[in-house]
Tab-separated table of C-alpha atoms and ligand atoms in Angstrom:
chain	number	residue	atom	x	y	z
G	1	MET	CA	-15.480	-4.578	19.363
G	2	LYS	CA	-12.143	-3.153	20.464
G	3	PHE	CA	-9.151	-2.875	18.173
G	4	GLN	CA	-6.246	-3.065	20.578
G	5	ARG	CA	-3.864	-5.051	18.408
G	6	VAL	CA	-3.975	-5.426	14.658
G	7	GLY	CA	-1.815	-7.978	12.838
G	8	VAL	CA	-0.052	-6.459	9.823
G	9	LEU	CA	1.317	-9.049	7.399
G	10	GLY	CA	3.994	-7.613	5.095
G	11	ALA	CA	6.101	-4.585	6.023
G	12	GLY	CA	6.831	-3.247	2.535
G	13	ASN	CA	5.702	-0.038	0.879
G	14	ILE	CA	2.073	-0.333	2.011
G	15	GLY	CA	2.610	-2.255	5.249
G	16	ILE	CA	4.805	0.617	6.510
G	17	GLY	CA	1.954	3.078	5.856
G	18	VAL	CA	-0.554	0.787	7.584
G	19	VAL	CA	1.627	0.501	10.699
G	20	THR	CA	2.197	4.282	10.705
G	21	ASP	CA	-1.541	4.908	10.569
G	22	LEU	CA	-2.328	2.405	13.344
G	23	VAL	CA	0.274	3.698	15.802
G	24	LEU	CA	-0.676	7.327	15.118
G	25	HIS	CA	-4.256	6.395	16.092
G	26	GLY	CA	-3.259	4.603	19.305
G	27	ILE	CA	-3.624	1.042	17.964
G	28	SER	CA	-0.818	-1.487	18.439
G	29	ALA	CA	0.497	-3.384	15.430
G	30	VAL	CA	2.015	-6.856	15.366
G	31	VAL	CA	4.099	-6.611	12.205
G	32	VAL	CA	5.123	-9.786	10.381
G	33	ASP	CA	7.643	-10.049	7.564
G	34	VAL	CA	10.128	-12.641	6.355
G	35	SER	CA	13.360	-11.193	7.778
G	36	GLU	CA	14.653	-9.123	10.700
G	37	ASP	CA	16.372	-6.760	8.252
G	38	ILE	CA	13.140	-5.928	6.455
G	39	LEU	CA	11.393	-5.387	9.779
G	40	LYS	CA	14.156	-3.105	11.074
G	41	ARG	CA	14.059	-1.028	7.890
G	42	ALA	CA	10.276	-0.825	8.132
G	43	GLN	CA	10.501	0.349	11.742
G	44	THR	CA	12.900	3.144	10.752
G	45	GLU	CA	10.497	4.248	7.995
G	46	VAL	CA	7.516	4.164	10.373
G	47	LEU	CA	9.389	6.333	12.888
G	48	ASN	CA	10.221	8.828	10.116
G	49	ASN	CA	6.576	8.906	9.040
G	50	VAL	CA	5.336	9.316	12.607
G	51	ARG	CA	7.620	12.347	12.986
G	52	VAL	CA	6.693	14.056	9.722
G	53	ALA	CA	3.056	13.044	9.148
G	54	PRO	CA	1.462	15.365	11.778
G	55	LEU	CA	3.076	18.292	9.939
G	56	LEU	CA	1.558	17.180	6.668
G	57	SER	CA	-1.952	16.381	7.884
G	58	LYS	CA	-4.109	18.429	10.240
G	59	THR	CA	-5.962	15.297	11.429
G	60	LEU	CA	-2.852	13.516	12.734
G	61	THR	CA	-1.463	14.219	16.196
G	62	ARG	CA	2.217	14.122	17.099
G	63	ILE	CA	3.276	11.200	19.289
G	64	ALA	CA	6.623	10.500	20.962
G	65	LYS	CA	9.074	8.068	19.402
G	66	GLU	CA	8.878	5.874	22.528
G	67	GLU	CA	5.088	5.712	22.236
G	68	ALA	CA	5.369	4.645	18.591
G	69	LEU	CA	7.959	2.007	19.487
G	70	GLN	CA	5.735	0.636	22.250
G	71	ARG	CA	2.917	0.184	19.741
G	72	MET	CA	4.989	-1.956	17.358
G	73	VAL	CA	5.841	-5.611	17.789
G	74	LEU	CA	8.139	-6.813	15.002
G	75	THR	CA	8.238	-10.518	14.306
G	76	THR	CA	9.000	-13.177	11.701
G	77	ASP	CA	6.745	-15.644	13.536
G	78	LEU	CA	3.203	-15.697	12.181
G	79	GLU	CA	1.954	-17.286	15.418
G	80	ASP	CA	2.457	-13.899	17.110
G	81	VAL	CA	-0.720	-12.552	15.461
G	82	ALA	CA	-2.834	-15.200	17.259
G	83	SER	CA	-4.224	-12.723	19.814
G	84	CYS	CA	-4.891	-9.844	17.385
G	85	ASP	CA	-8.343	-8.302	16.870
G	86	PHE	CA	-8.055	-7.988	13.087
G	87	ILE	CA	-5.531	-8.879	10.376
G	88	ILE	CA	-4.461	-6.613	7.523
G	89	GLU	CA	-2.501	-8.528	4.914
G	90	ASN	CA	-0.143	-6.552	2.645
G	91	VAL	CA	2.337	-9.096	1.286
G	92	THR	CA	3.747	-9.187	-2.249
G	93	GLU	CA	1.172	-9.001	-5.051
G	94	ASP	CA	1.713	-12.598	-6.074
G	95	TRP	CA	-0.815	-15.399	-5.639
G	96	SER	CA	1.956	-17.928	-4.997
G	97	VAL	CA	3.004	-15.775	-2.001
G	98	LYS	CA	-0.450	-14.826	-0.697
G	99	LYS	CA	-2.135	-18.256	-0.989
G	100	PRO	CA	0.129	-20.240	1.410
G	101	LEU	CA	0.210	-17.309	3.836
G	102	TYR	CA	-3.598	-17.196	4.077
G	103	ALA	CA	-3.762	-20.965	4.537
G	104	LYS	CA	-1.236	-20.640	7.365
G	105	VAL	CA	-2.705	-17.616	9.170
G	106	ASP	CA	-6.148	-19.232	8.926
G	107	ARG	CA	-4.853	-22.038	11.155
G	108	VAL	CA	-3.190	-19.669	13.638
G	109	VAL	CA	-6.023	-17.261	14.579
G	110	PRO	CA	-9.525	-17.910	16.048
G	111	PRO	CA	-12.179	-18.812	13.445
G	112	GLU	CA	-14.275	-15.681	14.025
G	113	LEU	CA	-11.403	-13.262	13.297
G	114	CYS	CA	-11.738	-11.143	10.146
G	115	PHE	CA	-9.032	-10.583	7.519
G	116	GLY	CA	-8.630	-7.386	5.498
G	117	ALA	CA	-6.996	-8.453	2.231
G	118	ASN	CA	-4.992	-5.574	0.831
G	119	THR	CA	-4.325	-6.287	-2.810
G	120	SER	CA	-4.058	-4.169	-5.928
G	121	CYS	CA	-5.776	-6.584	-8.265
G	122	ILE	CA	-6.208	-10.157	-6.978
G	123	SER	CA	-9.873	-11.119	-6.559
G	124	ILE	CA	-11.049	-11.133	-2.930
G	125	THR	CA	-13.142	-14.223	-3.666
G	126	GLN	CA	-9.967	-15.994	-4.816
G	127	ILE	CA	-8.052	-14.880	-1.708
G	128	ALA	CA	-10.927	-15.990	0.552
G	129	SER	CA	-10.830	-19.438	-1.073
G	130	ALA	CA	-7.402	-20.006	0.500
G	131	THR	CA	-9.032	-19.910	3.960
G	132	ARG	CA	-11.734	-21.868	5.801
G	133	ARG	CA	-13.482	-18.562	6.630
G	134	PRO	CA	-14.430	-16.959	3.271
G	135	ALA	CA	-17.237	-14.985	4.964
G	136	ASN	CA	-14.627	-13.295	7.180
G	137	VAL	CA	-12.424	-12.026	4.344
G	138	VAL	CA	-13.030	-8.515	3.056
G	139	GLY	CA	-10.999	-6.519	0.537
G	140	ILE	CA	-9.287	-3.356	1.760
G	141	HIS	CA	-7.552	-1.529	-1.055
G	142	LEU	CA	-5.624	1.125	0.814
G	143	MET	CA	-4.164	4.068	-1.062
G	144	ASN	CA	-0.548	5.175	-0.838
G	145	PRO	CA	0.714	6.768	1.416
G	146	VAL	CA	-1.809	5.019	3.660
G	147	HIS	CA	-1.601	7.368	6.654
G	148	LEU	CA	-2.305	10.428	4.492
G	149	LYS	CA	-5.136	9.088	2.352
G	150	PRO	CA	-8.652	9.557	3.750
G	151	THR	CA	-10.536	7.189	1.435
G	152	VAL	CA	-10.349	3.421	0.951
G	153	GLU	CA	-11.832	1.104	-1.659
G	154	VAL	CA	-13.525	-1.721	0.266
G	155	ILE	CA	-14.374	-4.881	-1.664
G	156	ARG	CA	-17.085	-7.394	-0.918
G	157	GLY	CA	-16.050	-10.874	-2.093
G	158	PHE	CA	-18.563	-13.533	-3.130
G	159	HIS	CA	-18.908	-14.863	0.445
G	160	THR	CA	-18.003	-11.719	2.442
G	161	SER	CA	-20.463	-11.279	5.329
G	162	ASP	CA	-22.015	-8.048	6.562
G	163	ARG	CA	-20.224	-8.676	9.863
G	164	ALA	CA	-16.824	-8.646	8.133
G	165	VAL	CA	-17.657	-5.422	6.282
G	166	ASP	CA	-18.978	-3.783	9.476
G	167	THR	CA	-15.879	-4.840	11.427
G	168	LEU	CA	-13.629	-3.280	8.803
G	169	LEU	CA	-15.734	-0.103	8.658
G	170	ARG	CA	-15.387	0.288	12.432
G	171	LEU	CA	-11.614	-0.025	12.197
G	172	LEU	CA	-11.534	2.465	9.313
G	173	SER	CA	-13.622	4.949	11.299
G	174	LEU	CA	-11.011	4.828	14.082
G	175	LEU	CA	-8.450	5.722	11.427
G	176	HIS	CA	-10.752	8.549	10.196
G	177	LYS	CA	-11.084	6.922	6.809
G	178	GLU	CA	-14.101	6.849	4.545
G	179	ALA	CA	-14.922	3.661	2.625
G	180	ILE	CA	-16.337	3.246	-0.846
G	181	ILE	CA	-17.733	-0.290	-1.016
G	182	VAL	CA	-17.638	-2.082	-4.365
G	183	GLU	CA	-18.155	-5.602	-5.689
G	184	ASP	CA	-15.385	-8.046	-6.513
G	185	LEU	CA	-13.683	-8.486	-9.861
G	186	PRO	CA	-9.896	-8.300	-10.338
G	187	GLY	CA	-8.534	-4.749	-10.072
G	188	PHE	CA	-11.899	-3.622	-8.581
G	189	VAL	CA	-12.590	-0.045	-9.774
G	190	SER	CA	-9.364	1.864	-9.137
G	191	ASN	CA	-6.702	-0.425	-10.522
G	192	ARG	CA	-8.704	-1.969	-13.349
G	193	ILE	CA	-8.785	1.542	-14.802
G	194	SER	CA	-5.594	3.190	-13.488
G	195	HIS	CA	-3.265	0.378	-14.548
G	196	LEU	CA	-4.432	0.812	-18.132
G	197	PHE	CA	-3.350	4.442	-18.204
G	198	MET	CA	-0.072	3.819	-16.321
G	199	ASN	CA	0.771	1.001	-18.735
G	200	GLU	CA	-0.186	3.069	-21.786
G	201	ALA	CA	1.982	5.938	-20.492
G	202	ALA	CA	4.893	3.466	-20.404
G	203	PHE	CA	4.143	2.515	-24.037
G	204	VAL	CA	4.090	6.223	-25.005
G	205	LEU	CA	7.506	6.630	-23.359
G	206	GLN	CA	8.800	3.455	-25.043
G	207	ASP	CA	7.589	4.788	-28.431
G	208	LYS	CA	9.528	8.026	-27.717
G	209	VAL	CA	6.456	10.194	-28.262
G	210	ALA	CA	7.417	12.278	-25.212
G	211	THR	CA	9.726	12.250	-22.203
G	212	ALA	CA	8.555	10.950	-18.808
G	213	GLU	CA	8.452	14.548	-17.543
G	214	GLN	CA	6.269	15.669	-20.475
G	215	ILE	CA	3.851	12.752	-20.077
G	216	ASP	CA	3.315	13.526	-16.400
G	217	LEU	CA	3.122	17.289	-17.012
G	218	ILE	CA	0.307	16.816	-19.534
G	219	PHE	CA	-1.749	14.963	-16.941
G	220	LYS	CA	-0.994	17.548	-14.252
G	221	LYS	CA	-1.259	20.773	-16.255
G	222	CYS	CA	-3.900	19.806	-18.819
G	223	PHE	CA	-6.089	17.478	-16.761
G	224	GLY	CA	-5.450	18.946	-13.308
G	225	HIS	CA	-4.313	15.609	-11.844
G	226	LYS	CA	-2.120	15.861	-8.726
G	227	MET	CA	0.305	13.325	-10.184
G	228	GLY	CA	1.056	12.006	-13.659
G	229	PRO	CA	0.712	8.289	-14.554
G	230	LEU	CA	4.450	7.565	-14.489
G	231	GLU	CA	4.934	9.316	-11.138
G	232	THR	CA	2.003	7.307	-9.799
G	233	ALA	CA	3.599	4.064	-11.009
G	234	ASP	CA	6.885	5.098	-9.331
G	235	LEU	CA	5.016	5.742	-6.069
G	236	ILE	CA	3.214	2.392	-6.141
G	237	GLY	CA	6.404	0.488	-7.070
G	238	LEU	CA	7.024	-0.701	-10.644
G	239	ASP	CA	7.274	-4.337	-9.491
G	240	THR	CA	3.800	-4.106	-7.945
G	241	VAL	CA	2.413	-2.381	-11.067
G	242	MET	CA	3.941	-5.102	-13.286
G	243	ARG	CA	2.549	-7.897	-11.112
G	244	SER	CA	-0.865	-6.223	-11.009
G	245	LEU	CA	-0.949	-5.969	-14.815
G	246	ASP	CA	-0.024	-9.659	-15.001
G	247	VAL	CA	-2.923	-10.484	-12.647
G	248	LEU	CA	-5.344	-8.404	-14.753
G	249	TYR	CA	-4.065	-9.989	-18.002
G	250	GLU	CA	-4.409	-13.477	-16.569
G	251	SER	CA	-7.795	-12.819	-14.922
G	252	PHE	CA	-9.590	-11.173	-17.847
G	253	GLN	CA	-7.656	-12.959	-20.623
G	254	ASP	CA	-7.655	-9.576	-22.326
G	255	PRO	CA	-4.587	-8.328	-24.273
G	256	LYS	CA	-5.311	-4.730	-23.277
G	257	TYR	CA	-3.612	-5.544	-19.935
G	258	ARG	CA	-0.334	-6.864	-21.451
G	259	CYS	CA	2.530	-5.286	-19.524
G	260	CYS	CA	4.661	-2.781	-21.477
G	261	PRO	CA	8.120	-4.314	-22.133
G	262	LEU	CA	9.825	-1.101	-20.956
G	263	LEU	CA	8.051	-1.341	-17.585
G	264	ARG	CA	9.114	-4.985	-17.207
G	265	LYS	CA	12.681	-4.090	-18.245
G	266	LEU	CA	12.922	-1.394	-15.535
G	267	VAL	CA	11.750	-3.931	-12.935
G	268	HIS	CA	14.365	-6.449	-14.054
G	269	ALA	CA	16.985	-3.674	-13.882
G	270	GLY	CA	16.036	-3.067	-10.235
G	271	HIS	CA	14.554	0.381	-10.918
G	272	LEU	CA	11.358	-0.037	-8.924
G	273	GLY	CA	10.420	3.635	-8.458
G	274	ARG	CA	10.584	5.668	-5.264
G	275	LYS	CA	11.487	2.713	-3.077
G	276	THR	CA	14.788	2.290	-4.972
G	277	ASN	CA	15.146	6.032	-5.762
G	278	ARG	CA	14.787	5.362	-9.489
G	279	GLY	CA	11.998	4.266	-11.791
G	280	PHE	CA	10.562	6.268	-14.696
G	281	HIS	CA	11.953	9.267	-12.826
G	282	ALA	CA	15.030	9.631	-10.584
G	283	TYR	CA	14.642	10.649	-6.910
G	284	PRO	CA	18.253	11.358	-5.971
G	285	GLN	CA	17.554	13.555	-2.969
G	286	ALA	CA	14.567	11.881	-1.337
G	287	GLN	CA	16.344	9.404	0.950
G	288	GLU	CA	19.180	11.817	1.747
G	289	MET	CA	16.769	14.546	2.809
G	290	LYS	CA	14.600	12.213	4.899
G	291	ARG	CA	17.724	11.249	6.858
G	292	GLU	CA	18.568	14.905	7.511
G	293	ILE	CA	15.223	15.799	9.119
G	294	ASP	CA	15.739	17.751	12.330
G	295	PRO	CA	12.992	17.044	14.879
G	296	ALA	CA	14.022	20.069	16.936
G	297	ASN	CA	13.119	22.442	14.122
G	298	PRO	CA	9.639	21.708	12.801
G	299	THR	CA	9.604	24.490	10.213
G	300	ALA	CA	12.830	23.321	8.650
G	301	GLU	CA	11.550	19.776	8.997
G	302	LEU	CA	8.395	20.595	7.069
G	303	ALA	CA	10.352	22.401	4.349
G	304	ARG	CA	12.690	19.438	3.972
G	305	ALA	CA	9.837	16.969	4.037
G	306	LYS	CA	8.104	18.924	1.295
G	307	ALA	CA	11.227	19.002	-0.822
G	308	ALA	CA	12.042	15.375	-0.142
G	309	ASP	CA	8.661	14.017	-0.984
G	310	CYS	CA	6.435	16.081	-3.219
G	311	VAL	CA	3.711	13.458	-2.947
G	312	LEU	CA	3.400	13.935	0.791
G	313	ALA	CA	3.444	17.683	0.333
G	314	GLU	CA	0.653	17.395	-2.233
G	315	GLU	CA	-1.478	15.719	0.412
G	316	ARG	CA	-1.609	18.919	2.463
G	317	LYS	CA	-3.508	20.754	-0.269
Y	1	NAD	N1	2.204	-0.044	-3.433
Y	1	NAD	C1	0.993	0.446	-3.475
Y	1	NAD	O1	0.798	1.629	-3.775
Y	1	NAD	C2	-0.191	-0.428	-3.128
Y	1	NAD	C3	-1.441	0.185	-2.955
Y	1	NAD	C4	-2.516	-0.604	-2.558
Y	1	NAD	C5	-2.361	-1.969	-2.381
Y	1	NAD	N2	-1.135	-2.541	-2.589
Y	1	NAD	C6	-1.036	-3.990	-2.381
Y	1	NAD	O2	-0.467	-4.207	-1.107
Y	1	NAD	C7	0.343	-5.388	-1.137
Y	1	NAD	C8	1.777	-5.037	-0.746
Y	1	NAD	O3	2.272	-4.093	-1.689
Y	1	NAD	P1	3.641	-3.309	-1.429
Y	1	NAD	O4	3.708	-2.243	-2.438
Y	1	NAD	O5	3.755	-2.991	0.023
Y	1	NAD	O6	4.695	-4.478	-1.797
Y	1	NAD	P2	6.217	-4.580	-1.327
Y	1	NAD	O7	6.852	-5.489	-2.300
Y	1	NAD	O8	6.783	-3.228	-1.085
Y	1	NAD	O9	6.105	-5.316	0.110
Y	1	NAD	C9	5.655	-6.625	0.279
Y	1	NAD	C10	6.206	-7.152	1.588
Y	1	NAD	O10	5.645	-8.449	1.842
Y	1	NAD	C11	6.662	-9.226	2.460
Y	1	NAD	N3	6.333	-10.642	2.393
Y	1	NAD	C12	6.424	-11.490	1.339
Y	1	NAD	N4	6.044	-12.735	1.713
Y	1	NAD	C13	5.699	-12.663	3.024
Y	1	NAD	C14	5.241	-13.625	3.977
Y	1	NAD	N5	5.044	-14.896	3.651
Y	1	NAD	N6	5.005	-13.218	5.258
Y	1	NAD	C15	5.186	-11.911	5.608
Y	1	NAD	N7	5.635	-10.964	4.735
Y	1	NAD	C16	5.883	-11.332	3.467
Y	1	NAD	C17	7.907	-8.849	1.667
Y	1	NAD	O11	9.093	-9.244	2.327
Y	1	NAD	C18	7.735	-7.335	1.563
Y	1	NAD	O12	8.329	-6.664	2.658
Y	1	NAD	C19	0.261	-5.949	-2.561
Y	1	NAD	O13	-0.743	-6.925	-2.642
Y	1	NAD	C20	-0.116	-4.715	-3.359
Y	1	NAD	O14	-0.795	-5.042	-4.553
Y	1	NAD	C21	-0.050	-1.808	-2.940
């Protein structure tokens, strides 16, 4: 099977990474979101990523801006994904958003088409139940930033067929990604565990046991982690972390997943992490520096990229 055009639903934090990865690997993306403004902003971010990513990863090749633009169709009309070869869904981590979208896209595309459901915590079996093709729905938990992460958690829902898994694995191999295939329960492996430690780190901060910097430093310097739990939450987006904890709490009916009030308060205050330049930590220079990148001077560009986004720089190690 050929992957000429992939439908990408949702052009937020993760959708932007998905589109970046596809266009860098020569695959066209039909990108759907709810407004032209969001799509325009996403396109700008993708073009920034396309420019910087080959400097940060040896496996990515530089492509021209025009080439990247040619490989992106931006649309608010879901019908435009009708002729795609695969769908990757990355909309808001909220069942009331995902459910009607799946019901709708199910009616738009041919019955044999497979969907990759990208979710932090919502059960793939539950997502598949919103469609008439549960065998064709497979979980694809992509890591952030998508284009720089070589490994993906792939989830087999109750009805997921071998064909759907194989189709996804073929797409992932074109993106030079390795898959770890697991069974389906909310949060899968990664987020069922990681959201507990991110949430507990927020409680430690709320209890004033340590500062955000100290909490993250302990994980980095004592445990050798690349990032601390609060930095990780800022990278994911605090709104997504909060919603994921709510899904885990609801799904397992277990109080250990109750969201820390400080985390919820930051979300209500609009401090969502890196995407708003402020979360548990402040990122005052990140956006400014990304805007200043000079494509004519790759060395300076790399230095600025490293300074602007330590997470991306970490990926080079
Ligand atoms: N952020 C991460 O690190 C991360 C990692 C892995 C998986 N995920 C999962 O990926 C999904 C997206 O996460 P995100 O961080 O990109 O969220 P986000 O809030 O940054 O982006 C979500 C996007 O979906 C769009 N959207 C909402 N309803 C839509 C609709 N009906 N049609 C089209 N677009 C719609 C929103 O406008 C927004 O642009 C979530 O399910 C999340 O759990 C996130």
